[in-house]
PDB file of C-alpha atoms in Angstrom:
ATOM      1  CA  UNK A   1      36.055  74.222  44.632  1.00 38.00           C
ATOM      2  CA  UNK A   2      32.689  74.007  46.267  1.00 38.00           C
ATOM      3  CA  UNK A   3      30.609  77.541  47.722  1.00 40.00           C
ATOM      4  CA  UNK A   4      28.128  76.894  50.617  1.00 39.00           C
ATOM      5  CA  UNK A   5      24.732  78.316  49.192  1.00 43.00           C
ATOM      6  CA  UNK A   6      21.548  79.208  51.455  1.00 44.00           C
ATOM      7  CA  UNK A   7      20.097  81.611  48.415  1.00 47.00           C
ATOM      8  CA  UNK A   8      17.530  80.229  46.624  1.00 58.00           C
ATOM      9  CA  UNK A   9      18.828  79.892  42.778  1.00 59.00           C
ATOM     10  CA  UNK A  10      17.672  79.786  39.129  1.00 76.00           C
ATOM     11  CA  UNK A  11      18.347  75.623  37.782  1.00 83.00           C
ATOM     12  CA  UNK A  12      21.433  74.777  37.689  1.00 82.00           C
ATOM     13  CA  UNK A  13      23.880  74.019  34.239  1.00 85.00           C
ATOM     14  CA  UNK A  14      24.824  70.422  34.294  1.00 88.00           C
ATOM     15  CA  UNK A  15      26.630  68.314  32.187  1.00 90.00           C
ATOM     16  CA  UNK A  16      24.405  65.349  33.577  1.00 92.00           C
ATOM     17  CA  UNK A  17      22.829  64.191  36.255  1.00 93.00           C
ATOM     18  CA  UNK A  18      21.996  59.590  37.610  1.00 93.00           C
ATOM     19  CA  UNK A  19      19.795  58.824  39.602  1.00 94.00           C
ATOM     20  CA  UNK A  20      21.034  55.380  41.182  1.00 94.00           C
ATOM     21  CA  UNK A  21      18.949  52.858  43.834  1.00 94.00           C
ATOM     22  CA  UNK A  22      21.815  50.027  45.813  1.00 94.00           C
ATOM     23  CA  UNK A  23      20.427  47.291  47.142  1.00 91.00           C
ATOM     24  CA  UNK A  24      21.935  43.670  48.525  1.00 88.00           C
ATOM     25  CA  UNK A  25      23.957  45.783  50.209  1.00 89.00           C
ATOM     26  CA  UNK A  26      25.154  42.551  53.023  1.00 83.00           C
ATOM     27  CA  UNK A  27      26.034  41.219  49.683  1.00 84.00           C
ATOM     28  CA  UNK A  28      28.551  43.376  48.926  1.00 83.00           C
ATOM     29  CA  UNK A  29      25.468  45.507  46.446  1.00 87.00           C
ATOM     30  CA  UNK A  30      23.157  45.305  43.401  1.00 90.00           C
ATOM     31  CA  UNK A  31      23.006  49.234  41.008  1.00 92.00           C
ATOM     32  CA  UNK A  32      20.383  49.787  39.559  1.00 92.00           C
ATOM     33  CA  UNK A  33      19.750  52.813  37.506  1.00 92.00           C
ATOM     34  CA  UNK A  34      16.097  55.258  38.091  1.00 90.00           C
ATOM     35  CA  UNK A  35      17.042  57.728  36.423  1.00 89.00           C
ATOM     36  CA  UNK A  36      19.437  59.799  33.706  1.00 90.00           C
ATOM     37  CA  UNK A  37      20.394  62.557  32.018  1.00 90.00           C
ATOM     38  CA  UNK A  38      23.984  63.859  30.240  1.00 91.00           C
ATOM     39  CA  UNK A  39      25.333  61.007  31.108  1.00 91.00           C
ATOM     40  CA  UNK A  40      25.605  57.556  29.996  1.00 89.00           C
ATOM     41  CA  UNK A  41      24.596  54.190  32.179  1.00 88.00           C
ATOM     42  CA  UNK A  42      28.553  52.836  31.438  1.00 87.00           C
ATOM     43  CA  UNK A  43      30.050  56.139  32.583  1.00 91.00           C
ATOM     44  CA  UNK A  44      27.511  55.281  35.571  1.00 93.00           C
ATOM     45  CA  UNK A  45      28.723  51.807  36.161  1.00 91.00           C
ATOM     46  CA  UNK A  46      32.373  53.243  35.644  1.00 92.00           C
ATOM     47  CA  UNK A  47      31.550  56.186  38.525  1.00 94.00           C
ATOM     48  CA  UNK A  48      30.049  53.743  40.473  1.00 93.00           C
ATOM     49  CA  UNK A  49      32.513  50.726  40.172  1.00 92.00           C
ATOM     50  CA  UNK A  50      35.073  53.424  41.705  1.00 92.00           C
ATOM     51  CA  UNK A  51      33.158  54.165  45.041  1.00 93.00           C
ATOM     52  CA  UNK A  52      30.090  51.600  46.278  1.00 92.00           C
ATOM     53  CA  UNK A  53      32.841  49.801  48.579  1.00 91.00           C
ATOM     54  CA  UNK A  54      33.474  53.107  49.725  1.00 93.00           C
ATOM     55  CA  UNK A  55      29.503  54.474  49.764  1.00 94.00           C
ATOM     56  CA  UNK A  56      28.589  51.049  50.753  1.00 92.00           C
ATOM     57  CA  UNK A  57      30.196  51.242  53.801  1.00 92.00           C
ATOM     58  CA  UNK A  58      29.566  54.871  54.877  1.00 94.00           C
ATOM     59  CA  UNK A  59      26.236  54.367  53.500  1.00 93.00           C
ATOM     60  CA  UNK A  60      25.611  58.883  53.639  1.00 94.00           C
ATOM     61  CA  UNK A  61      28.012  61.285  52.740  1.00 93.00           C
ATOM     62  CA  UNK A  62      29.231  62.850  49.495  1.00 91.00           C
ATOM     63  CA  UNK A  63      31.407  62.489  47.104  1.00 89.00           C
ATOM     64  CA  UNK A  64      33.837  64.283  44.783  1.00 87.00           C
ATOM     65  CA  UNK A  65      36.640  63.348  41.928  1.00 88.00           C
ATOM     66  CA  UNK A  66      37.704  64.076  39.249  1.00 87.00           C
ATOM     67  CA  UNK A  67      36.448  61.472  35.792  1.00 86.00           C
ATOM     68  CA  UNK A  68      37.944  62.148  32.228  1.00 80.00           C
ATOM     69  CA  UNK A  69      36.946  66.307  31.648  1.00 81.00           C
ATOM     70  CA  UNK A  70      34.204  66.579  34.685  1.00 86.00           C
ATOM     71  CA  UNK A  71      33.923  66.812  37.305  1.00 87.00           C
ATOM     72  CA  UNK A  72      32.144  64.353  39.494  1.00 90.00           C
ATOM     73  CA  UNK A  73      29.672  64.468  42.921  1.00 90.00           C
ATOM     74  CA  UNK A  74      28.193  62.866  44.080  1.00 93.00           C
ATOM     75  CA  UNK A  75      25.388  62.663  47.604  1.00 94.00           C
ATOM     76  CA  UNK A  76      24.090  59.295  48.901  1.00 95.00           C
ATOM     77  CA  UNK A  77      21.978  58.355  51.874  1.00 95.00           C
ATOM     78  CA  UNK A  78      20.805  55.679  53.645  1.00 92.00           C
ATOM     79  CA  UNK A  79      17.171  56.619  54.308  1.00 80.00           C
ATOM     80  CA  UNK A  80      15.974  52.651  54.988  1.00 83.00           C
ATOM     81  CA  UNK A  81      18.354  50.576  55.648  1.00 85.00           C
ATOM     82  CA  UNK A  82      18.526  47.932  53.756  1.00 86.00           C
ATOM     83  CA  UNK A  83      18.686  50.483  50.053  1.00 92.00           C
ATOM     84  CA  UNK A  84      21.424  53.671  49.866  1.00 94.00           C
ATOM     85  CA  UNK A  85      20.774  55.758  46.696  1.00 95.00           C
ATOM     86  CA  UNK A  86      22.512  57.797  45.836  1.00 96.00           C
ATOM     87  CA  UNK A  87      23.211  61.045  43.232  1.00 95.00           C
ATOM     88  CA  UNK A  88      25.440  61.688  40.757  1.00 95.00           C
ATOM     89  CA  UNK A  89      25.998  65.252  39.520  1.00 92.00           C
ATOM     90  CA  UNK A  90      28.299  64.959  36.196  1.00 91.00           C
ATOM     91  CA  UNK A  91      30.256  68.849  35.190  1.00 88.00           C
ATOM     92  CA  UNK A  92      32.387  70.904  33.511  1.00 83.00           C
ATOM     93  CA  UNK A  93      36.128  70.609  36.060  1.00 79.00           C
ATOM     94  CA  UNK A  94      36.240  73.911  35.459  1.00 74.00           C
ATOM     95  CA  UNK A  95      32.583  74.403  37.529  1.00 70.00           C
ATOM     96  CA  UNK A  96      31.682  76.010  40.811  1.00 65.00           C
ATOM     97  CA  UNK A  97      30.106  73.530  42.488  1.00 62.00           C
ATOM     98  CA  UNK A  98      27.580  74.857  44.888  1.00 64.00           C
ATOM     99  CA  UNK A  99      26.921  73.001  47.571  1.00 62.00           C
ATOM    100  CA  UNK A 100      23.595  74.047  49.531  1.00 65.00           C
ATOM    101  CA  UNK A 101      22.321  73.542  46.017  1.00 71.00           C
ATOM    102  CA  UNK A 102      23.457  70.655  45.080  1.00 80.00           C
ATOM    103  CA  UNK A 103      21.911  69.323  48.545  1.00 83.00           C
ATOM    104  CA  UNK A 104      18.629  70.620  48.130  1.00 84.00           C
ATOM    105  CA  UNK A 105      17.731  68.779  45.333  1.00 86.00           C
ATOM    106  CA  UNK A 106      19.661  65.382  46.309  1.00 90.00           C
ATOM    107  CA  UNK A 107      17.019  65.491  49.568  1.00 89.00           C
ATOM    108  CA  UNK A 108      14.165  66.896  47.043  1.00 88.00           C
ATOM    109  CA  UNK A 109      15.144  63.233  45.016  1.00 90.00           C
ATOM    110  CA  UNK A 110      16.454  60.495  47.325  1.00 90.00           C
ATOM    111  CA  UNK A 111      12.413  61.796  49.305  1.00 89.00           C
ATOM    112  CA  UNK A 112      10.181  60.962  46.320  1.00 88.00           C
ATOM    113  CA  UNK A 113      12.629  57.892  45.911  1.00 88.00           C
ATOM    114  CA  UNK A 114      11.535  56.733  49.453  1.00 85.00           C
ATOM    115  CA  UNK A 115       8.520  57.803  49.339  1.00 84.00           C
ATOM    116  CA  UNK A 116       8.534  55.596  45.524  1.00 77.00           C
ATOM    117  CA  UNK A 117       7.594  58.791  43.833  1.00 71.00           C
ATOM    118  CA  UNK A 118       6.292  57.709  39.702  1.00 75.00           C
ATOM    119  CA  UNK A 119       8.676  58.727  37.326  1.00 75.00           C
ATOM    120  CA  UNK A 120       6.975  61.117  35.798  1.00 78.00           C
ATOM    121  CA  UNK A 121       7.414  62.571  39.380  1.00 82.00           C
ATOM    122  CA  UNK A 122      11.052  61.950  39.669  1.00 83.00           C
ATOM    123  CA  UNK A 123      11.642  63.207  36.362  1.00 82.00           C
ATOM    124  CA  UNK A 124      10.196  67.123  36.210  1.00 84.00           C
ATOM    125  CA  UNK A 125      11.816  67.073  39.588  1.00 84.00           C
ATOM    126  CA  UNK A 126      14.974  67.007  37.142  1.00 83.00           C
ATOM    127  CA  UNK A 127      14.023  68.302  34.653  1.00 82.00           C
ATOM    128  CA  UNK A 128      12.705  71.940  36.818  1.00 84.00           C
ATOM    129  CA  UNK A 129      16.167  71.672  38.807  1.00 85.00           C
ATOM    130  CA  UNK A 130      18.766  70.775  36.569  1.00 85.00           C
ATOM    131  CA  UNK A 131      19.397  72.635  32.340  1.00 88.00           C
ATOM    132  CA  UNK A 132      21.246  70.220  30.455  1.00 89.00           C
ATOM    133  CA  UNK A 133      22.816  71.454  27.370  1.00 89.00           C
ATOM    134  CA  UNK A 134      20.741  70.291  23.982  1.00 90.00           C
ATOM    135  CA  UNK A 135      22.251  70.028  19.865  1.00 88.00           C
ATOM    136  CA  UNK A 136      20.843  72.689  17.686  1.00 87.00           C
ATOM    137  CA  UNK A 137      23.662  71.332  14.699  1.00 85.00           C
ATOM    138  CA  UNK A 138      21.626  67.776  13.693  1.00 89.00           C
ATOM    139  CA  UNK A 139      19.449  67.696  10.625  1.00 87.00           C
ATOM    140  CA  UNK A 140      17.983  64.445  11.075  1.00 88.00           C
ATOM    141  CA  UNK A 141      18.676  61.002  12.428  1.00 91.00           C
ATOM    142  CA  UNK A 142      17.869  57.750  11.753  1.00 89.00           C
ATOM    143  CA  UNK A 143      17.943  54.414  13.061  1.00 91.00           C
ATOM    144  CA  UNK A 144      18.287  51.104  11.086  1.00 87.00           C
ATOM    145  CA  UNK A 145      19.550  47.960  11.591  1.00 85.00           C
ATOM    146  CA  UNK A 146      22.455  46.454   9.055  1.00 80.00           C
ATOM    147  CA  UNK A 147      19.689  44.039   7.317  1.00 78.00           C
ATOM    148  CA  UNK A 148      17.909  47.786   6.235  1.00 78.00           C
ATOM    149  CA  UNK A 149      15.300  48.036   8.342  1.00 82.00           C
ATOM    150  CA  UNK A 150      13.949  51.145   9.886  1.00 85.00           C
ATOM    151  CA  UNK A 151      13.878  51.616  13.313  1.00 91.00           C
ATOM    152  CA  UNK A 152      13.186  54.961  13.945  1.00 92.00           C
ATOM    153  CA  UNK A 153      13.354  58.519  12.401  1.00 89.00           C
ATOM    154  CA  UNK A 154      12.943  62.051  13.489  1.00 90.00           C
ATOM    155  CA  UNK A 155      14.534  65.048  11.042  1.00 87.00           C
ATOM    156  CA  UNK A 156      14.186  68.866  11.276  1.00 84.00           C
ATOM    157  CA  UNK A 157      11.712  69.534   8.899  1.00 79.00           C
ATOM    158  CA  UNK A 158      12.535  73.593   9.506  1.00 78.00           C
ATOM    159  CA  UNK A 159      16.202  72.740   8.424  1.00 75.00           C
ATOM    160  CA  UNK A 160      16.148  70.400   5.807  1.00 74.00           C
ATOM    161  CA  UNK A 161      13.066  68.106   3.525  1.00 68.00           C
ATOM    162  CA  UNK A 162      14.602  64.773   4.201  1.00 62.00           C
ATOM    163  CA  UNK A 163      11.330  63.198   5.895  1.00 60.00           C
ATOM    164  CA  UNK A 164      10.373  62.154   2.337  1.00 59.00           C
ATOM    165  CA  UNK A 165      13.382  60.031   1.475  1.00 60.00           C
ATOM    166  CA  UNK A 166      13.318  58.329   5.220  1.00 63.00           C
ATOM    167  CA  UNK A 167      12.995  54.494   3.145  1.00 62.00           C
ATOM    168  CA  UNK A 168      15.458  55.270   0.144  1.00 65.00           C
ATOM    169  CA  UNK A 169      18.075  56.717   2.710  1.00 71.00           C
ATOM    170  CA  UNK A 170      17.613  53.604   5.022  1.00 65.00           C
ATOM    171  CA  UNK A 171      18.529  52.237   2.140  1.00 68.00           C
ATOM    172  CA  UNK A 172      21.728  54.342   0.965  1.00 70.00           C
ATOM    173  CA  UNK A 173      22.742  54.207   4.687  1.00 73.00           C
ATOM    174  CA  UNK A 174      22.766  50.198   4.351  1.00 69.00           C
ATOM    175  CA  UNK A 175      24.575  49.432   1.032  1.00 68.00           C
ATOM    176  CA  UNK A 176      26.773  51.928   1.625  1.00 67.00           C
ATOM    177  CA  UNK A 177      28.098  49.520   4.559  1.00 69.00           C
ATOM    178  CA  UNK A 178      28.773  46.636   2.368  1.00 69.00           C
ATOM    179  CA  UNK A 179      31.322  48.622   1.728  1.00 59.00           C
ATOM    180  CA  UNK A 180      33.528  50.730   5.018  1.00 59.00           C
ATOM    181  CA  UNK A 181      31.903  47.742   7.433  1.00 65.00           C
ATOM    182  CA  UNK A 182      35.495  46.616   8.803  1.00 60.00           C
ATOM    183  CA  UNK A 183      35.905  51.722   7.996  1.00 55.00           C
ATOM    184  CA  UNK A 184      33.467  51.958  10.798  1.00 55.00           C
ATOM    185  CA  UNK A 185      33.456  51.023  15.240  1.00 51.00           C
ATOM    186  CA  UNK A 186      32.355  47.766  15.608  1.00 52.00           C
ATOM    187  CA  UNK A 187      33.916  47.268  18.228  1.00 52.00           C
ATOM    188  CA  UNK A 188      32.746  47.359  21.860  1.00 48.00           C
ATOM    189  CA  UNK A 189      32.749  51.513  22.336  1.00 46.00           C
ATOM    190  CA  UNK A 190      31.202  52.837  20.287  1.00 46.00           C
ATOM    191  CA  UNK A 191      33.736  55.180  16.903  1.00 66.00           C
ATOM    192  CA  UNK A 192      31.650  57.404  14.711  1.00 73.00           C
ATOM    193  CA  UNK A 193      32.806  57.416  10.973  1.00 78.00           C
ATOM    194  CA  UNK A 194      32.606  60.294   8.945  1.00 78.00           C
ATOM    195  CA  UNK A 195      31.018  61.211   5.662  1.00 77.00           C
ATOM    196  CA  UNK A 196      30.934  63.580   3.345  1.00 77.00           C
ATOM    197  CA  UNK A 197      26.760  63.458   1.751  1.00 69.00           C
ATOM    198  CA  UNK A 198      26.362  66.387  -0.520  1.00 68.00           C
ATOM    199  CA  UNK A 199      25.199  69.257   1.616  1.00 67.00           C
ATOM    200  CA  UNK A 200      24.806  67.586   4.566  1.00 70.00           C
ATOM    201  CA  UNK A 201      27.213  65.809   6.670  1.00 81.00           C
ATOM    202  CA  UNK A 202      26.888  62.361   7.581  1.00 83.00           C
ATOM    203  CA  UNK A 203      27.826  60.663  11.360  1.00 86.00           C
ATOM    204  CA  UNK A 204      27.512  56.832  11.407  1.00 85.00           C
ATOM    205  CA  UNK A 205      27.899  54.480  14.069  1.00 84.00           C
ATOM    206  CA  UNK A 206      27.125  50.737  13.567  1.00 84.00           C
ATOM    207  CA  UNK A 207      26.649  48.676  17.528  1.00 84.00           C
ATOM    208  CA  UNK A 208      25.089  45.502  17.909  1.00 83.00           C
ATOM    209  CA  UNK A 209      23.854  45.373  14.488  1.00 82.00           C
ATOM    210  CA  UNK A 210      22.343  48.775  15.601  1.00 87.00           C
ATOM    211  CA  UNK A 211      23.343  50.925  12.581  1.00 87.00           C
ATOM    212  CA  UNK A 212      22.647  54.738  14.122  1.00 90.00           C
ATOM    213  CA  UNK A 213      23.444  57.958  10.839  1.00 88.00           C
ATOM    214  CA  UNK A 214      23.265  61.381  12.564  1.00 89.00           C
ATOM    215  CA  UNK A 215      22.979  64.278   9.197  1.00 86.00           C
ATOM    216  CA  UNK A 216      24.604  67.367  10.528  1.00 86.00           C
ATOM    217  CA  UNK A 217      25.086  70.997   9.305  1.00 76.00           C
ATOM    218  CA  UNK A 218      29.117  71.654  10.045  1.00 70.00           C
ATOM    219  CA  UNK A 219      31.717  68.521   9.105  1.00 67.00           C
ATOM    220  CA  UNK A 220      33.525  69.616  12.127  1.00 69.00           C
ATOM    221  CA  UNK A 221      31.612  68.762  15.107  1.00 79.00           C
ATOM    222  CA  UNK A 222      32.233  69.273  19.234  1.00 81.00           C
ATOM    223  CA  UNK A 223      33.404  66.636  21.682  1.00 82.00           C
ATOM    224  CA  UNK A 224      29.277  67.750  23.069  1.00 83.00           C
ATOM    225  CA  UNK A 225      28.113  66.107  19.271  1.00 87.00           C
ATOM    226  CA  UNK A 226      30.140  62.777  19.878  1.00 86.00           C
ATOM    227  CA  UNK A 227      29.226  62.693  23.819  1.00 88.00           C
ATOM    228  CA  UNK A 228      25.604  62.679  22.355  1.00 90.00           C
ATOM    229  CA  UNK A 229      25.773  60.581  19.828  1.00 90.00           C
ATOM    230  CA  UNK A 230      27.693  58.080  22.548  1.00 89.00           C
ATOM    231  CA  UNK A 231      24.440  57.940  25.166  1.00 92.00           C
ATOM    232  CA  UNK A 232      21.475  58.192  21.908  1.00 93.00           C
ATOM    233  CA  UNK A 233      23.460  55.076  20.750  1.00 92.00           C
ATOM    234  CA  UNK A 234      23.753  53.680  24.496  1.00 90.00           C
ATOM    235  CA  UNK A 235      19.663  54.698  25.668  1.00 92.00           C
ATOM    236  CA  UNK A 236      18.069  53.157  22.245  1.00 95.00           C
ATOM    237  CA  UNK A 237      20.201  49.783  22.490  1.00 92.00           C
ATOM    238  CA  UNK A 238      19.012  49.232  26.767  1.00 90.00           C
ATOM    239  CA  UNK A 239      16.182  50.291  26.265  1.00 91.00           C
ATOM    240  CA  UNK A 240      15.388  47.970  22.884  1.00 92.00           C
ATOM    241  CA  UNK A 241      18.288  44.679  23.431  1.00 88.00           C
ATOM    242  CA  UNK A 242      15.247  42.723  23.001  1.00 85.00           C
ATOM    243  CA  UNK A 243      14.152  44.147  20.087  1.00 86.00           C
ATOM    244  CA  UNK A 244      17.032  44.594  17.524  1.00 85.00           C
ATOM    245  CA  UNK A 245      18.053  41.305  16.304  1.00 79.00           C
ATOM    246  CA  UNK A 246      17.699  41.582  12.549  1.00 72.00           C
ATOM    247  CA  UNK A 247      16.153  38.167  12.017  1.00 75.00           C
ATOM    248  CA  UNK A 248      13.350  38.465  14.372  1.00 78.00           C
ATOM    249  CA  UNK A 249      12.408  41.721  13.656  1.00 79.00           C
ATOM    250  CA  UNK A 250       8.715  41.461  12.102  1.00 80.00           C
ATOM    251  CA  UNK A 251       8.276  44.812  10.860  1.00 80.00           C
ATOM    252  CA  UNK A 252       6.168  46.200  14.059  1.00 84.00           C
ATOM    253  CA  UNK A 253       7.904  49.720  14.343  1.00 86.00           C
ATOM    254  CA  UNK A 254       5.188  50.523  17.385  1.00 88.00           C
ATOM    255  CA  UNK A 255       7.994  50.004  19.823  1.00 90.00           C
ATOM    256  CA  UNK A 256      10.603  51.979  19.289  1.00 93.00           C
ATOM    257  CA  UNK A 257       7.969  55.791  18.363  1.00 91.00           C
ATOM    258  CA  UNK A 258       8.822  56.779  22.719  1.00 92.00           C
ATOM    259  CA  UNK A 259      12.272  56.643  21.211  1.00 94.00           C
ATOM    260  CA  UNK A 260      10.965  60.455  20.747  1.00 93.00           C
ATOM    261  CA  UNK A 261      11.271  61.126  24.608  1.00 90.00           C
ATOM    262  CA  UNK A 262      14.926  60.369  25.061  1.00 91.00           C
ATOM    263  CA  UNK A 263      16.370  62.429  21.292  1.00 93.00           C
ATOM    264  CA  UNK A 264      14.205  65.093  22.795  1.00 91.00           C
ATOM    265  CA  UNK A 265      16.510  64.642  25.945  1.00 89.00           C
ATOM    266  CA  UNK A 266      19.612  65.686  24.003  1.00 91.00           C
ATOM    267  CA  UNK A 267      18.592  67.147  20.351  1.00 92.00           C
ATOM    268  CA  UNK A 268      16.583  70.645  19.722  1.00 89.00           C
ATOM    269  CA  UNK A 269      14.276  68.990  16.352  1.00 82.00           C
TER     270      UNK A 269
END
């Protein structure tokens, strides 16, 4: 249900937001994801695949639909004749969407893109106008190559003291995978394998020669935890697809440190 609401409202609570540019309209449309938070790139492409023909034909308008457990709301603009800007909002099925609130933010985002504003300005608009939940159950995250190289790690020092043992833990996980390789998802989808590790629980997934290990407090995690673990994996692989070959890794970790900004979008650590 959509509610017309003309009042100034505080930041809206959402499950995700995506900002996409569609160019080459006469050739079927080329999509570029400009910004996304709380919504995976794969899901964005799925939504666009279902709606792209309509968007290119109409060029400007709104779209509302359901996908999985979420309501999808889209707003698209054709300010520039050669391209279309699409804003996708993801929320729970039962949520009531406030039409005017979404429209005002969509206008701001469209104007920011069309005026070629810096990415930081676009991100600031999203941070000011949307609140997307973050996880607080993760004690530590380790991102490791299948050869045992530690790409990235982050530890919640307030909750645990794993930081002094990062190298040992990465070696332990790599050794563990020798015995559990067939049990952990290696296909196109991201699957999690739960392992009891003393007082902590470990959730492992392997994707494109990269191991993602999450130390968590609870044995049973929520659906949102699983979603965010998948998003973290997806965004890391997208950002560093040219730098994750274990055979060519040269030991330089500096390129991976900026991934902390992505972690902060989804996990409080």
